[in-house]
PDB file of C-alpha atoms in Angstrom:
ATOM      1  CA  MET A   1       0.004  -0.018  -0.005  1.00  0.00           C
ATOM      2  CA  SER A   2       1.366   3.422  -0.904  1.00  0.00           C
ATOM      3  CA  THR A   3       2.592   6.097   1.480  1.00  0.00           C
ATOM      4  CA  ALA A   4      -0.201   8.354   0.224  1.00  0.00           C
ATOM      5  CA  THR A   5      -2.826   5.748   1.101  1.00  0.00           C
ATOM      6  CA  LEU A   6      -1.306   5.293   4.608  1.00  0.00           C
ATOM      7  CA  ALA A   7      -1.396   9.053   5.058  1.00  0.00           C
ATOM      8  CA  ALA A   8      -5.069   8.962   4.092  1.00  0.00           C
ATOM      9  CA  PHE A   9      -5.835   6.386   6.746  1.00  0.00           C
ATOM     10  CA  ALA A  10      -3.916   8.399   9.355  1.00  0.00           C
ATOM     11  CA  ALA A  11      -5.748  11.598   8.324  1.00  0.00           C
ATOM     12  CA  GLN A  12      -9.077   9.934   9.023  1.00  0.00           C
ATOM     13  CA  ASP A  13      -7.925   8.789  12.449  1.00  0.00           C
ATOM     14  CA  SER A  14      -9.770  11.638  14.073  1.00  0.00           C
ATOM     15  CA  ALA A  15     -13.090  10.494  12.686  1.00  0.00           C
ATOM     16  CA  PRO A  16     -15.684   9.430  15.282  1.00  0.00           C
ATOM     17  CA  ALA A  17     -15.182   5.790  16.247  1.00  0.00           C
ATOM     18  CA  ARG A  18     -17.706   3.365  14.997  1.00  0.00           C
ATOM     19  CA  VAL A  19     -19.892   1.655  17.520  1.00  0.00           C
ATOM     20  CA  PRO A  20     -18.249  -1.764  17.801  1.00  0.00           C
ATOM     21  CA  ALA A  21     -20.089  -4.933  17.716  1.00  0.00           C
ATOM     22  CA  THR A  22     -19.801  -7.183  20.663  1.00  0.00           C
ATOM     23  CA  THR A  23     -16.776  -9.344  20.463  1.00  0.00           C
ATOM     24  CA  LEU A  24     -17.707 -12.120  18.191  1.00  0.00           C
ATOM     25  CA  PRO A  25     -18.219 -15.587  19.684  1.00  0.00           C
ATOM     26  CA  GLU A  26     -15.950 -18.371  18.437  1.00  0.00           C
ATOM     27  CA  GLU A  27     -17.633 -20.441  15.735  1.00  0.00           C
ATOM     28  CA  THR A  28     -19.731 -23.503  16.608  1.00  0.00           C
ATOM     29  CA  PHE A  29     -19.039 -26.182  14.047  1.00  0.00           C
ATOM     30  CA  ALA A  30     -21.650 -28.756  13.089  1.00  0.00           C
ATOM     31  CA  VAL A  31     -20.360 -32.193  12.005  1.00  0.00           C
ATOM     32  CA  PRO A  32     -22.962 -33.793   9.727  1.00  0.00           C
ATOM     33  CA  PRO A  33     -23.968 -37.466  10.356  1.00  0.00           C
ATOM     34  CA  PRO A  34     -21.987 -40.142   8.350  1.00  0.00           C
ATOM     35  CA  GLU A  35     -23.356 -40.966   4.913  1.00  0.00           C
ATOM     36  CA  ALA A  36     -24.983 -44.337   4.608  1.00  0.00           C
ATOM     37  CA  GLY A  37     -22.808 -46.913   2.911  1.00  0.00           C
ATOM     38  CA  ARG A  38     -19.607 -44.843   3.234  1.00  0.00           C
ATOM     39  CA  VAL A  39     -16.652 -46.119   5.112  1.00  0.00           C
ATOM     40  CA  TYR A  40     -14.844 -43.685   7.508  1.00  0.00           C
ATOM     41  CA  LEU A  41     -11.429 -44.404   8.933  1.00  0.00           C
ATOM     42  CA  VAL A  42     -10.086 -42.913  12.194  1.00  0.00           C
ATOM     43  CA  SER A  43      -6.381 -42.545  12.572  1.00  0.00           C
ATOM     44  CA  HIS A  44      -3.971 -40.842  14.884  1.00  0.00           C
ATOM     45  CA  GLU A  45      -1.215 -40.663  12.249  1.00  0.00           C
ATOM     46  CA  PRO A  46      -0.574 -37.627  10.054  1.00  0.00           C
ATOM     47  CA  MET A  47      -3.381 -37.210   7.621  1.00  0.00           C
ATOM     48  CA  VAL A  48      -3.288 -36.857   3.817  1.00  0.00           C
ATOM     49  CA  PRO A  49      -3.370 -33.105   3.523  1.00  0.00           C
ATOM     50  CA  LEU A  50      -6.859 -31.891   2.570  1.00  0.00           C
ATOM     51  CA  GLY A  51      -7.657 -28.176   2.982  1.00  0.00           C
ATOM     52  CA  ALA A  52     -11.261 -28.847   3.916  1.00  0.00           C
ATOM     53  CA  ARG A  53     -10.279 -30.915   6.969  1.00  0.00           C
ATOM     54  CA  ALA A  54     -10.544 -29.601  10.453  1.00  0.00           C
ATOM     55  CA  ILE A  55      -7.516 -30.116  12.645  1.00  0.00           C
ATOM     56  CA  GLN A  56      -7.202 -30.341  16.373  1.00  0.00           C
ATOM     57  CA  LEU A  57      -4.447 -27.803  16.851  1.00  0.00           C
ATOM     58  CA  PRO A  58      -3.892 -26.132  20.151  1.00  0.00           C
ATOM     59  CA  ILE A  59      -2.370 -22.685  19.768  1.00  0.00           C
ATOM     60  CA  LEU A  60      -0.626 -21.656  23.005  1.00  0.00           C
ATOM     61  CA  MET A  61      -0.366 -17.983  23.893  1.00  0.00           C
ATOM     62  CA  TYR A  62       2.482 -16.562  26.012  1.00  0.00           C
ATOM     63  CA  HIS A  63       3.600 -13.050  26.746  1.00  0.00           C
ATOM     64  CA  TYR A  64       6.550 -12.588  29.050  1.00  0.00           C
ATOM     65  CA  VAL A  65       9.102 -15.432  29.804  1.00  0.00           C
ATOM     66  CA  ARG A  66      10.652 -13.927  32.885  1.00  0.00           C
ATOM     67  CA  THR A  67      10.500 -14.147  36.745  1.00  0.00           C
ATOM     68  CA  PRO A  68       6.948 -13.084  37.517  1.00  0.00           C
ATOM     69  CA  PRO A  69       6.494  -9.882  39.553  1.00  0.00           C
ATOM     70  CA  SER A  70       4.619 -10.043  42.847  1.00  0.00           C
ATOM     71  CA  ILE A  71       0.926 -10.602  42.271  1.00  0.00           C
ATOM     72  CA  ARG A  72       0.238  -8.008  44.975  1.00  0.00           C
ATOM     73  CA  VAL A  73       2.162  -5.350  43.175  1.00  0.00           C
ATOM     74  CA  ASP A  74       1.381  -6.146  39.537  1.00  0.00           C
ATOM     75  CA  ARG A  75      -1.453  -8.618  39.060  1.00  0.00           C
ATOM     76  CA  LEU A  76      -1.584  -8.260  35.259  1.00  0.00           C
ATOM     77  CA  GLY A  77       2.180  -8.577  34.993  1.00  0.00           C
ATOM     78  CA  TYR A  78       2.110 -11.722  37.103  1.00  0.00           C
ATOM     79  CA  ARG A  79      -0.650 -13.317  34.968  1.00  0.00           C
ATOM     80  CA  LEU A  80       1.286 -12.509  31.754  1.00  0.00           C
ATOM     81  CA  SER A  81       4.505 -13.862  33.035  1.00  0.00           C
ATOM     82  CA  VAL A  82       5.776 -17.368  32.903  1.00  0.00           C
ATOM     83  CA  SER A  83       9.170 -18.100  34.585  1.00  0.00           C
ATOM     84  CA  PRO A  84      12.051 -19.418  32.454  1.00  0.00           C
ATOM     85  CA  ALA A  85      11.993 -22.647  34.634  1.00  0.00           C
ATOM     86  CA  VAL A  86       8.278 -23.244  34.033  1.00  0.00           C
ATOM     87  CA  PHE A  87       8.658 -22.480  30.348  1.00  0.00           C
ATOM     88  CA  GLN A  88      11.480 -24.915  30.063  1.00  0.00           C
ATOM     89  CA  SER A  89       9.408 -27.564  31.883  1.00  0.00           C
ATOM     90  CA  GLN A  90       6.516 -27.097  29.501  1.00  0.00           C
ATOM     91  CA  MET A  91       8.736 -27.366  26.496  1.00  0.00           C
ATOM     92  CA  ASP A  92      10.284 -30.473  27.962  1.00  0.00           C
ATOM     93  CA  TRP A  93       6.893 -31.982  28.510  1.00  0.00           C
ATOM     94  CA  LEU A  94       5.902 -31.308  24.888  1.00  0.00           C
ATOM     95  CA  PHE A  95       9.052 -32.872  23.648  1.00  0.00           C
ATOM     96  CA  THR A  96       8.909 -35.958  25.797  1.00  0.00           C
ATOM     97  CA  HIS A  97       5.190 -36.560  24.993  1.00  0.00           C
ATOM     98  CA  GLY A  98       5.541 -36.461  21.230  1.00  0.00           C
ATOM     99  CA  TYR A  99       4.129 -33.058  20.426  1.00  0.00           C
ATOM    100  CA  HIS A 100       5.604 -31.199  17.380  1.00  0.00           C
ATOM    101  CA  PRO A 101       5.544 -27.461  17.384  1.00  0.00           C
ATOM    102  CA  VAL A 102       4.707 -26.084  13.913  1.00  0.00           C
ATOM    103  CA  ASN A 103       4.262 -22.575  12.532  1.00  0.00           C
ATOM    104  CA  PHE A 104       1.572 -21.063  10.374  1.00  0.00           C
ATOM    105  CA  ASN A 105       3.483 -21.542   7.216  1.00  0.00           C
ATOM    106  CA  GLN A 106       3.238 -25.309   7.839  1.00  0.00           C
ATOM    107  CA  VAL A 107      -0.438 -24.976   8.703  1.00  0.00           C
ATOM    108  CA  ARG A 108      -0.995 -23.116   5.390  1.00  0.00           C
ATOM    109  CA  ALA A 109       0.789 -25.873   3.483  1.00  0.00           C
ATOM    110  CA  TYR A 110      -1.456 -28.388   5.174  1.00  0.00           C
ATOM    111  CA  PHE A 111      -4.701 -26.569   4.198  1.00  0.00           C
ATOM    112  CA  ALA A 112      -3.296 -25.994   0.695  1.00  0.00           C
ATOM    113  CA  GLY A 113      -2.875 -29.718   0.342  1.00  0.00           C
ATOM    114  CA  THR A 114       0.912 -29.536  -0.295  1.00  0.00           C
ATOM    115  CA  SER A 115       2.300 -30.972   2.964  1.00  0.00           C
ATOM    116  CA  PRO A 116       0.980 -32.970   5.950  1.00  0.00           C
ATOM    117  CA  LEU A 117       1.388 -31.895   9.539  1.00  0.00           C
ATOM    118  CA  PRO A 118       3.173 -34.088  11.982  1.00  0.00           C
ATOM    119  CA  SER A 119       1.260 -36.038  14.657  1.00  0.00           C
ATOM    120  CA  ARG A 120       0.293 -33.950  17.711  1.00  0.00           C
ATOM    121  CA  PRO A 121       0.925 -30.612  16.212  1.00  0.00           C
ATOM    122  CA  VAL A 122       0.950 -27.520  18.424  1.00  0.00           C
ATOM    123  CA  VAL A 123       1.619 -23.837  17.767  1.00  0.00           C
ATOM    124  CA  ILE A 124       3.565 -21.834  20.328  1.00  0.00           C
ATOM    125  CA  THR A 125       2.818 -18.086  20.057  1.00  0.00           C
ATOM    126  CA  LEU A 126       4.428 -15.186  22.067  1.00  0.00           C
ATOM    127  CA  ASP A 127       2.776 -11.783  21.950  1.00  0.00           C
ATOM    128  CA  ASP A 128       4.023  -8.192  22.068  1.00  0.00           C
ATOM    129  CA  GLY A 129       7.720  -8.635  21.267  1.00  0.00           C
ATOM    130  CA  TYR A 130       9.324  -8.232  24.728  1.00  0.00           C
ATOM    131  CA  GLN A 131      13.105  -8.470  24.883  1.00  0.00           C
ATOM    132  CA  ASP A 132      12.876 -11.766  26.803  1.00  0.00           C
ATOM    133  CA  LEU A 133      11.422 -13.335  23.650  1.00  0.00           C
ATOM    134  CA  TYR A 134      14.960 -13.116  22.173  1.00  0.00           C
ATOM    135  CA  THR A 135      17.146 -13.357  25.433  1.00  0.00           C
ATOM    136  CA  THR A 136      15.180 -16.110  27.286  1.00  0.00           C
ATOM    137  CA  ALA A 137      12.403 -17.787  25.211  1.00  0.00           C
ATOM    138  CA  LEU A 138      14.452 -18.388  22.085  1.00  0.00           C
ATOM    139  CA  PRO A 139      17.348 -20.315  23.835  1.00  0.00           C
ATOM    140  CA  ILE A 140      14.809 -22.568  25.551  1.00  0.00           C
ATOM    141  CA  LEU A 141      12.889 -23.200  22.387  1.00  0.00           C
ATOM    142  CA  GLN A 142      16.207 -24.127  20.732  1.00  0.00           C
ATOM    143  CA  THR A 143      16.956 -26.837  23.289  1.00  0.00           C
ATOM    144  CA  HIS A 144      14.409 -28.944  21.435  1.00  0.00           C
ATOM    145  CA  HIS A 145      14.713 -27.266  17.966  1.00  0.00           C
ATOM    146  CA  PHE A 146      11.172 -25.917  18.447  1.00  0.00           C
ATOM    147  CA  THR A 147       9.711 -23.271  16.186  1.00  0.00           C
ATOM    148  CA  ALA A 148       7.232 -20.677  17.387  1.00  0.00           C
ATOM    149  CA  VAL A 149       5.284 -17.597  16.184  1.00  0.00           C
ATOM    150  CA  ALA A 150       6.156 -14.166  17.606  1.00  0.00           C
ATOM    151  CA  TYR A 151       3.501 -11.370  17.324  1.00  0.00           C
ATOM    152  CA  ILE A 152       5.371  -8.038  17.239  1.00  0.00           C
ATOM    153  CA  VAL A 153       3.979  -4.568  18.003  1.00  0.00           C
ATOM    154  CA  SER A 154       5.983  -2.668  15.416  1.00  0.00           C
ATOM    155  CA  GLY A 155       5.922   0.666  17.305  1.00  0.00           C
ATOM    156  CA  PHE A 156       7.422  -0.913  20.319  1.00  0.00           C
ATOM    157  CA  ILE A 157      10.541  -2.199  18.605  1.00  0.00           C
ATOM    158  CA  ASN A 158      13.732  -0.693  20.035  1.00  0.00           C
ATOM    159  CA  GLN A 159      11.837   0.674  23.080  1.00  0.00           C
ATOM    160  CA  PRO A 160      13.006  -0.244  26.601  1.00  0.00           C
ATOM    161  CA  GLY A 161      11.975  -3.750  27.497  1.00  0.00           C
ATOM    162  CA  TYR A 162      11.261  -4.746  23.929  1.00  0.00           C
ATOM    163  CA  ALA A 163      13.190  -6.520  21.259  1.00  0.00           C
ATOM    164  CA  THR A 164      15.470  -4.456  19.088  1.00  0.00           C
ATOM    165  CA  SER A 165      15.112  -4.484  15.229  1.00  0.00           C
ATOM    166  CA  ASP A 166      18.208  -6.602  14.991  1.00  0.00           C
ATOM    167  CA  GLU A 167      16.799  -9.060  17.534  1.00  0.00           C
ATOM    168  CA  VAL A 168      13.585  -9.340  15.485  1.00  0.00           C
ATOM    169  CA  VAL A 169      15.652 -10.140  12.404  1.00  0.00           C
ATOM    170  CA  GLN A 170      17.652 -12.697  14.404  1.00  0.00           C
ATOM    171  CA  LEU A 171      14.520 -14.381  15.605  1.00  0.00           C
ATOM    172  CA  ASP A 172      13.307 -14.648  11.991  1.00  0.00           C
ATOM    173  CA  ARG A 173      16.557 -16.122  10.918  1.00  0.00           C
ATOM    174  CA  ALA A 174      16.398 -18.587  13.809  1.00  0.00           C
ATOM    175  CA  GLY A 175      13.170 -20.026  12.468  1.00  0.00           C
ATOM    176  CA  ILE A 176      10.715 -18.056  14.595  1.00  0.00           C
ATOM    177  CA  GLU A 177       7.815 -16.910  12.390  1.00  0.00           C
ATOM    178  CA  ILE A 178       7.222 -13.175  12.789  1.00  0.00           C
ATOM    179  CA  GLY A 179       3.561 -11.896  12.829  1.00  0.00           C
ATOM    180  CA  SER A 180       2.043  -8.553  13.402  1.00  0.00           C
ATOM    181  CA  HIS A 181       0.330  -7.223  16.497  1.00  0.00           C
ATOM    182  CA  THR A 182      -0.427  -3.726  15.202  1.00  0.00           C
ATOM    183  CA  VAL A 183       1.630  -0.504  15.575  1.00  0.00           C
ATOM    184  CA  SER A 184       0.650   0.517  19.087  1.00  0.00           C
ATOM    185  CA  HIS A 185      -1.659  -2.295  20.463  1.00  0.00           C
ATOM    186  CA  PRO A 186      -4.976  -0.545  20.469  1.00  0.00           C
ATOM    187  CA  ASP A 187      -8.377  -2.196  20.920  1.00  0.00           C
ATOM    188  CA  LEU A 188      -9.295  -2.494  17.290  1.00  0.00           C
ATOM    189  CA  ALA A 189     -12.954  -3.093  18.029  1.00  0.00           C
ATOM    190  CA  HIS A 190     -13.151   0.423  19.530  1.00  0.00           C
ATOM    191  CA  VAL A 191     -11.465   2.523  16.774  1.00  0.00           C
ATOM    192  CA  SER A 192     -12.575   3.839  13.506  1.00  0.00           C
ATOM    193  CA  PHE A 193     -12.202   1.552  10.483  1.00  0.00           C
ATOM    194  CA  ALA A 194      -9.476   3.933   9.024  1.00  0.00           C
ATOM    195  CA  SER A 195      -7.515   3.776  12.250  1.00  0.00           C
ATOM    196  CA  ALA A 196      -7.800  -0.065  12.258  1.00  0.00           C
ATOM    197  CA  MET A 197      -6.605  -0.139   8.621  1.00  0.00           C
ATOM    198  CA  PHE A 198      -3.608   2.091   9.413  1.00  0.00           C
ATOM    199  CA  GLN A 199      -2.675  -0.173  12.371  1.00  0.00           C
ATOM    200  CA  VAL A 200      -2.796  -3.415  10.398  1.00  0.00           C
ATOM    201  CA  VAL A 201      -1.273  -2.025   7.230  1.00  0.00           C
ATOM    202  CA  GLU A 202       1.600   0.054   8.797  1.00  0.00           C
ATOM    203  CA  SER A 203       2.776  -2.739  11.085  1.00  0.00           C
ATOM    204  CA  LYS A 204       2.795  -5.062   8.199  1.00  0.00           C
ATOM    205  CA  ARG A 205       4.826  -2.665   6.084  1.00  0.00           C
ATOM    206  CA  VAL A 206       7.437  -2.005   8.818  1.00  0.00           C
ATOM    207  CA  LEU A 207       7.999  -5.689   9.618  1.00  0.00           C
ATOM    208  CA  GLU A 208       8.164  -6.679   6.027  1.00  0.00           C
ATOM    209  CA  GLY A 209      10.649  -3.989   5.321  1.00  0.00           C
ATOM    210  CA  MET A 210      12.709  -5.204   8.279  1.00  0.00           C
ATOM    211  CA  LEU A 211      12.607  -8.869   7.361  1.00  0.00           C
ATOM    212  CA  GLY A 212      12.580  -8.702   3.549  1.00  0.00           C
ATOM    213  CA  HIS A 213       9.627 -11.101   3.107  1.00  0.00           C
ATOM    214  CA  PRO A 214       5.841 -11.183   3.575  1.00  0.00           C
ATOM    215  CA  VAL A 215       4.296 -11.086   7.024  1.00  0.00           C
ATOM    216  CA  LEU A 216       1.025 -13.089   6.751  1.00  0.00           C
ATOM    217  CA  ASP A 217      -0.165 -13.665  10.352  1.00  0.00           C
ATOM    218  CA  PHE A 218      -1.876 -11.339  12.784  1.00  0.00           C
ATOM    219  CA  ALA A 219      -2.939 -11.348  16.467  1.00  0.00           C
ATOM    220  CA  TYR A 220      -5.797  -9.047  17.644  1.00  0.00           C
ATOM    221  CA  PRO A 221      -4.648  -6.929  20.565  1.00  0.00           C
ATOM    222  CA  SER A 222      -6.416  -8.136  23.772  1.00  0.00           C
ATOM    223  CA  GLY A 223      -8.302 -10.550  21.527  1.00  0.00           C
ATOM    224  CA  ARG A 224     -10.822  -7.818  20.597  1.00  0.00           C
ATOM    225  CA  TYR A 225     -12.373  -7.790  17.116  1.00  0.00           C
ATOM    226  CA  ASP A 226     -15.574  -7.390  15.265  1.00  0.00           C
ATOM    227  CA  ALA A 227     -16.701  -7.855  11.698  1.00  0.00           C
ATOM    228  CA  GLU A 228     -14.972  -4.727  10.452  1.00  0.00           C
ATOM    229  CA  THR A 229     -11.786  -5.640  12.158  1.00  0.00           C
ATOM    230  CA  ILE A 230     -11.696  -8.955  10.313  1.00  0.00           C
ATOM    231  CA  GLN A 231     -12.425  -7.095   7.081  1.00  0.00           C
ATOM    232  CA  ALA A 232      -9.444  -4.751   7.709  1.00  0.00           C
ATOM    233  CA  VAL A 233      -7.116  -7.643   8.501  1.00  0.00           C
ATOM    234  CA  GLU A 234      -8.117  -9.552   5.433  1.00  0.00           C
ATOM    235  CA  LYS A 235      -7.978  -6.395   3.224  1.00  0.00           C
ATOM    236  CA  ALA A 236      -4.489  -5.600   4.478  1.00  0.00           C
ATOM    237  CA  GLY A 237      -3.277  -8.935   3.154  1.00  0.00           C
ATOM    238  CA  TYR A 238      -2.910 -11.164   6.208  1.00  0.00           C
ATOM    239  CA  ASP A 239      -3.775 -14.835   5.753  1.00  0.00           C
ATOM    240  CA  THR A 240      -4.495 -15.680   9.437  1.00  0.00           C
ATOM    241  CA  ALA A 241      -5.523 -13.997  12.654  1.00  0.00           C
ATOM    242  CA  VAL A 242      -5.587 -15.338  16.186  1.00  0.00           C
ATOM    243  CA  THR A 243      -7.871 -14.403  19.134  1.00  0.00           C
ATOM    244  CA  THR A 244      -7.472 -14.906  22.883  1.00  0.00           C
ATOM    245  CA  SER A 245     -10.431 -17.265  23.215  1.00  0.00           C
ATOM    246  CA  GLY A 246      -9.447 -20.695  24.413  1.00  0.00           C
ATOM    247  CA  TYR A 247     -11.865 -22.765  22.381  1.00  0.00           C
ATOM    248  CA  PRO A 248     -12.763 -24.346  20.079  1.00  0.00           C
ATOM    249  CA  GLN A 249      -9.473 -25.852  19.041  1.00  0.00           C
ATOM    250  CA  LEU A 250     -10.787 -27.151  15.815  1.00  0.00           C
ATOM    251  CA  HIS A 251      -9.380 -25.035  13.016  1.00  0.00           C
ATOM    252  CA  THR A 252     -10.047 -24.837   9.254  1.00  0.00           C
ATOM    253  CA  SER A 253      -8.926 -22.604   6.476  1.00  0.00           C
ATOM    254  CA  GLN A 254     -12.363 -21.043   6.321  1.00  0.00           C
ATOM    255  CA  ASN A 255     -12.215 -19.749   9.870  1.00  0.00           C
ATOM    256  CA  ARG A 256      -8.612 -18.717   9.816  1.00  0.00           C
ATOM    257  CA  TYR A 257      -9.270 -15.124  10.816  1.00  0.00           C
ATOM    258  CA  THR A 258     -10.705 -16.141  14.215  1.00  0.00           C
ATOM    259  CA  TRP A 259      -8.360 -19.063  15.316  1.00  0.00           C
ATOM    260  CA  SER A 260      -8.537 -19.510  19.087  1.00  0.00           C
ATOM    261  CA  ARG A 261      -5.620 -19.705  21.463  1.00  0.00           C
ATOM    262  CA  VAL A 262      -5.000 -21.139  24.894  1.00  0.00           C
ATOM    263  CA  ARG A 263      -3.722 -18.737  27.500  1.00  0.00           C
ATOM    264  CA  VAL A 264      -0.598 -19.876  29.456  1.00  0.00           C
ATOM    265  CA  THR A 265      -0.478 -17.751  32.605  1.00  0.00           C
ATOM    266  CA  GLY A 266       1.755 -17.056  35.572  1.00  0.00           C
ATOM    267  CA  GLY A 267       1.308 -19.493  38.467  1.00  0.00           C
ATOM    268  CA  GLU A 268      -0.088 -22.179  36.203  1.00  0.00           C
ATOM    269  CA  GLN A 269       0.825 -25.617  37.171  1.00  0.00           C
ATOM    270  CA  LEU A 270       1.864 -28.429  34.670  1.00  0.00           C
ATOM    271  CA  PRO A 271      -1.580 -30.273  34.932  1.00  0.00           C
ATOM    272  CA  ASP A 272      -3.261 -27.007  33.991  1.00  0.00           C
ATOM    273  CA  PHE A 273      -0.910 -26.643  31.019  1.00  0.00           C
ATOM    274  CA  ILE A 274      -1.603 -30.263  29.837  1.00  0.00           C
ATOM    275  CA  ILE A 275      -5.371 -29.833  30.214  1.00  0.00           C
ATOM    276  CA  GLY A 276      -5.109 -26.760  28.008  1.00  0.00           C
ATOM    277  CA  LEU A 277      -3.702 -28.821  25.165  1.00  0.00           C
ATOM    278  CA  GLY A 278      -7.013 -30.582  24.721  1.00  0.00           C
ATOM    279  CA  PRO A 279      -7.491 -33.899  23.030  1.00  0.00           C
ATOM    280  CA  SER A 280      -4.321 -35.550  21.711  1.00  0.00           C
ATOM    281  CA  MET A 281      -5.757 -36.585  18.395  1.00  0.00           C
ATOM    282  CA  ASN A 282      -4.354 -34.377  15.624  1.00  0.00           C
ATOM    283  CA  THR A 283      -7.188 -34.533  13.142  1.00  0.00           C
ATOM    284  CA  VAL A 284     -10.956 -34.870  12.994  1.00  0.00           C
ATOM    285  CA  ASN A 285     -11.333 -37.196  10.006  1.00  0.00           C
ATOM    286  CA  THR A 286     -14.653 -38.977  10.339  1.00  0.00           C
ATOM    287  CA  THR A 287     -16.442 -36.581   8.066  1.00  0.00           C
ATOM    288  CA  ARG A 288     -15.743 -33.343   6.269  1.00  0.00           C
ATOM    289  CA  LEU A 289     -16.632 -30.329   8.344  1.00  0.00           C
ATOM    290  CA  SER A 290     -19.907 -28.470   7.747  1.00  0.00           C
ATOM    291  CA  LEU A 291     -19.149 -24.646   7.744  1.00  0.00           C
ATOM    292  CA  GLU A 292     -22.706 -23.504   7.339  1.00  0.00           C
ATOM    293  CA  SER A 293     -22.839 -22.221  10.943  1.00  0.00           C
ATOM    294  CA  THR A 294     -19.762 -20.043  10.418  1.00  0.00           C
ATOM    295  CA  PRO A 295     -20.718 -16.323  10.649  1.00  0.00           C
ATOM    296  CA  PHE A 296     -18.383 -15.278   7.868  1.00  0.00           C
ATOM    297  CA  SER A 297     -17.941 -16.677   4.365  1.00  0.00           C
ATOM    298  CA  LEU A 298     -14.169 -16.364   3.872  1.00  0.00           C
ATOM    299  CA  GLN A 299     -12.658 -17.583   0.545  1.00  0.00           C
ATOM    300  CA  GLN A 300      -9.942 -20.162   1.070  1.00  0.00           C
ATOM    301  CA  GLN A 301      -6.587 -19.227  -0.340  1.00  0.00           C
ATOM    302  CA  THR A 302      -4.609 -21.969  -1.908  1.00  0.00           C
TER     303      THR A 302
END
């Protein structure tokens, strides 16, 4: 998008904010009954890649990987912080129990029908682009050669407590997929459409200029979105967007702008972490998924 177009979005930023819709509920998917005379196979092995298949794919959501502050002093900071030791234990558990972290490029390939996913796939996401993403989380992920997705707030890069531009580039080169988390982390459901467009377009432009390749994945700040927010994200050229809602964990290409995530919070015990992963089967393959109940008709990209 041209500089003139971006300026136009910014110029409209003072327009009255639209009245946002209530945060949209996650989709409820209806699985039709089996067809008479048809044989259905259930397998826990990687599936033949079919873009219309639903996959059981937990997407984990982290923020800080640091020693949590006192809950009495900073309750929010405490909840958003997972200690390095706990993060390491969670990654160790995933490794020893046969989980395979994947990124959204791999998920795209699965839905496009060009590559299967491994058994027990899981996506590890880290929001905001704090400096401990580079200094602490990355080395722990590398102990098991895990990939992850980092959602970066472009306007916070090089600010105190956040990753530098060089560190973001190094994360990308280390195999961490970089996604956008807007320019300044506003609630996109409570700003004008022009402002939302500026946030999603400008952050994409900055990150792509830094990395030298497309940035296709987006995370809604605070998980807030409405129909116009989704429209802005799709129009800006993103291919996926994630929320902060924990369920459902069944994902398809058609609902890729509202994929849910599981929060991993400070003080969480390992049994809680395990429960958050949901069922261990990696695909739902008894029938093709009926998407008639989905509130948006989004064209699948191949």
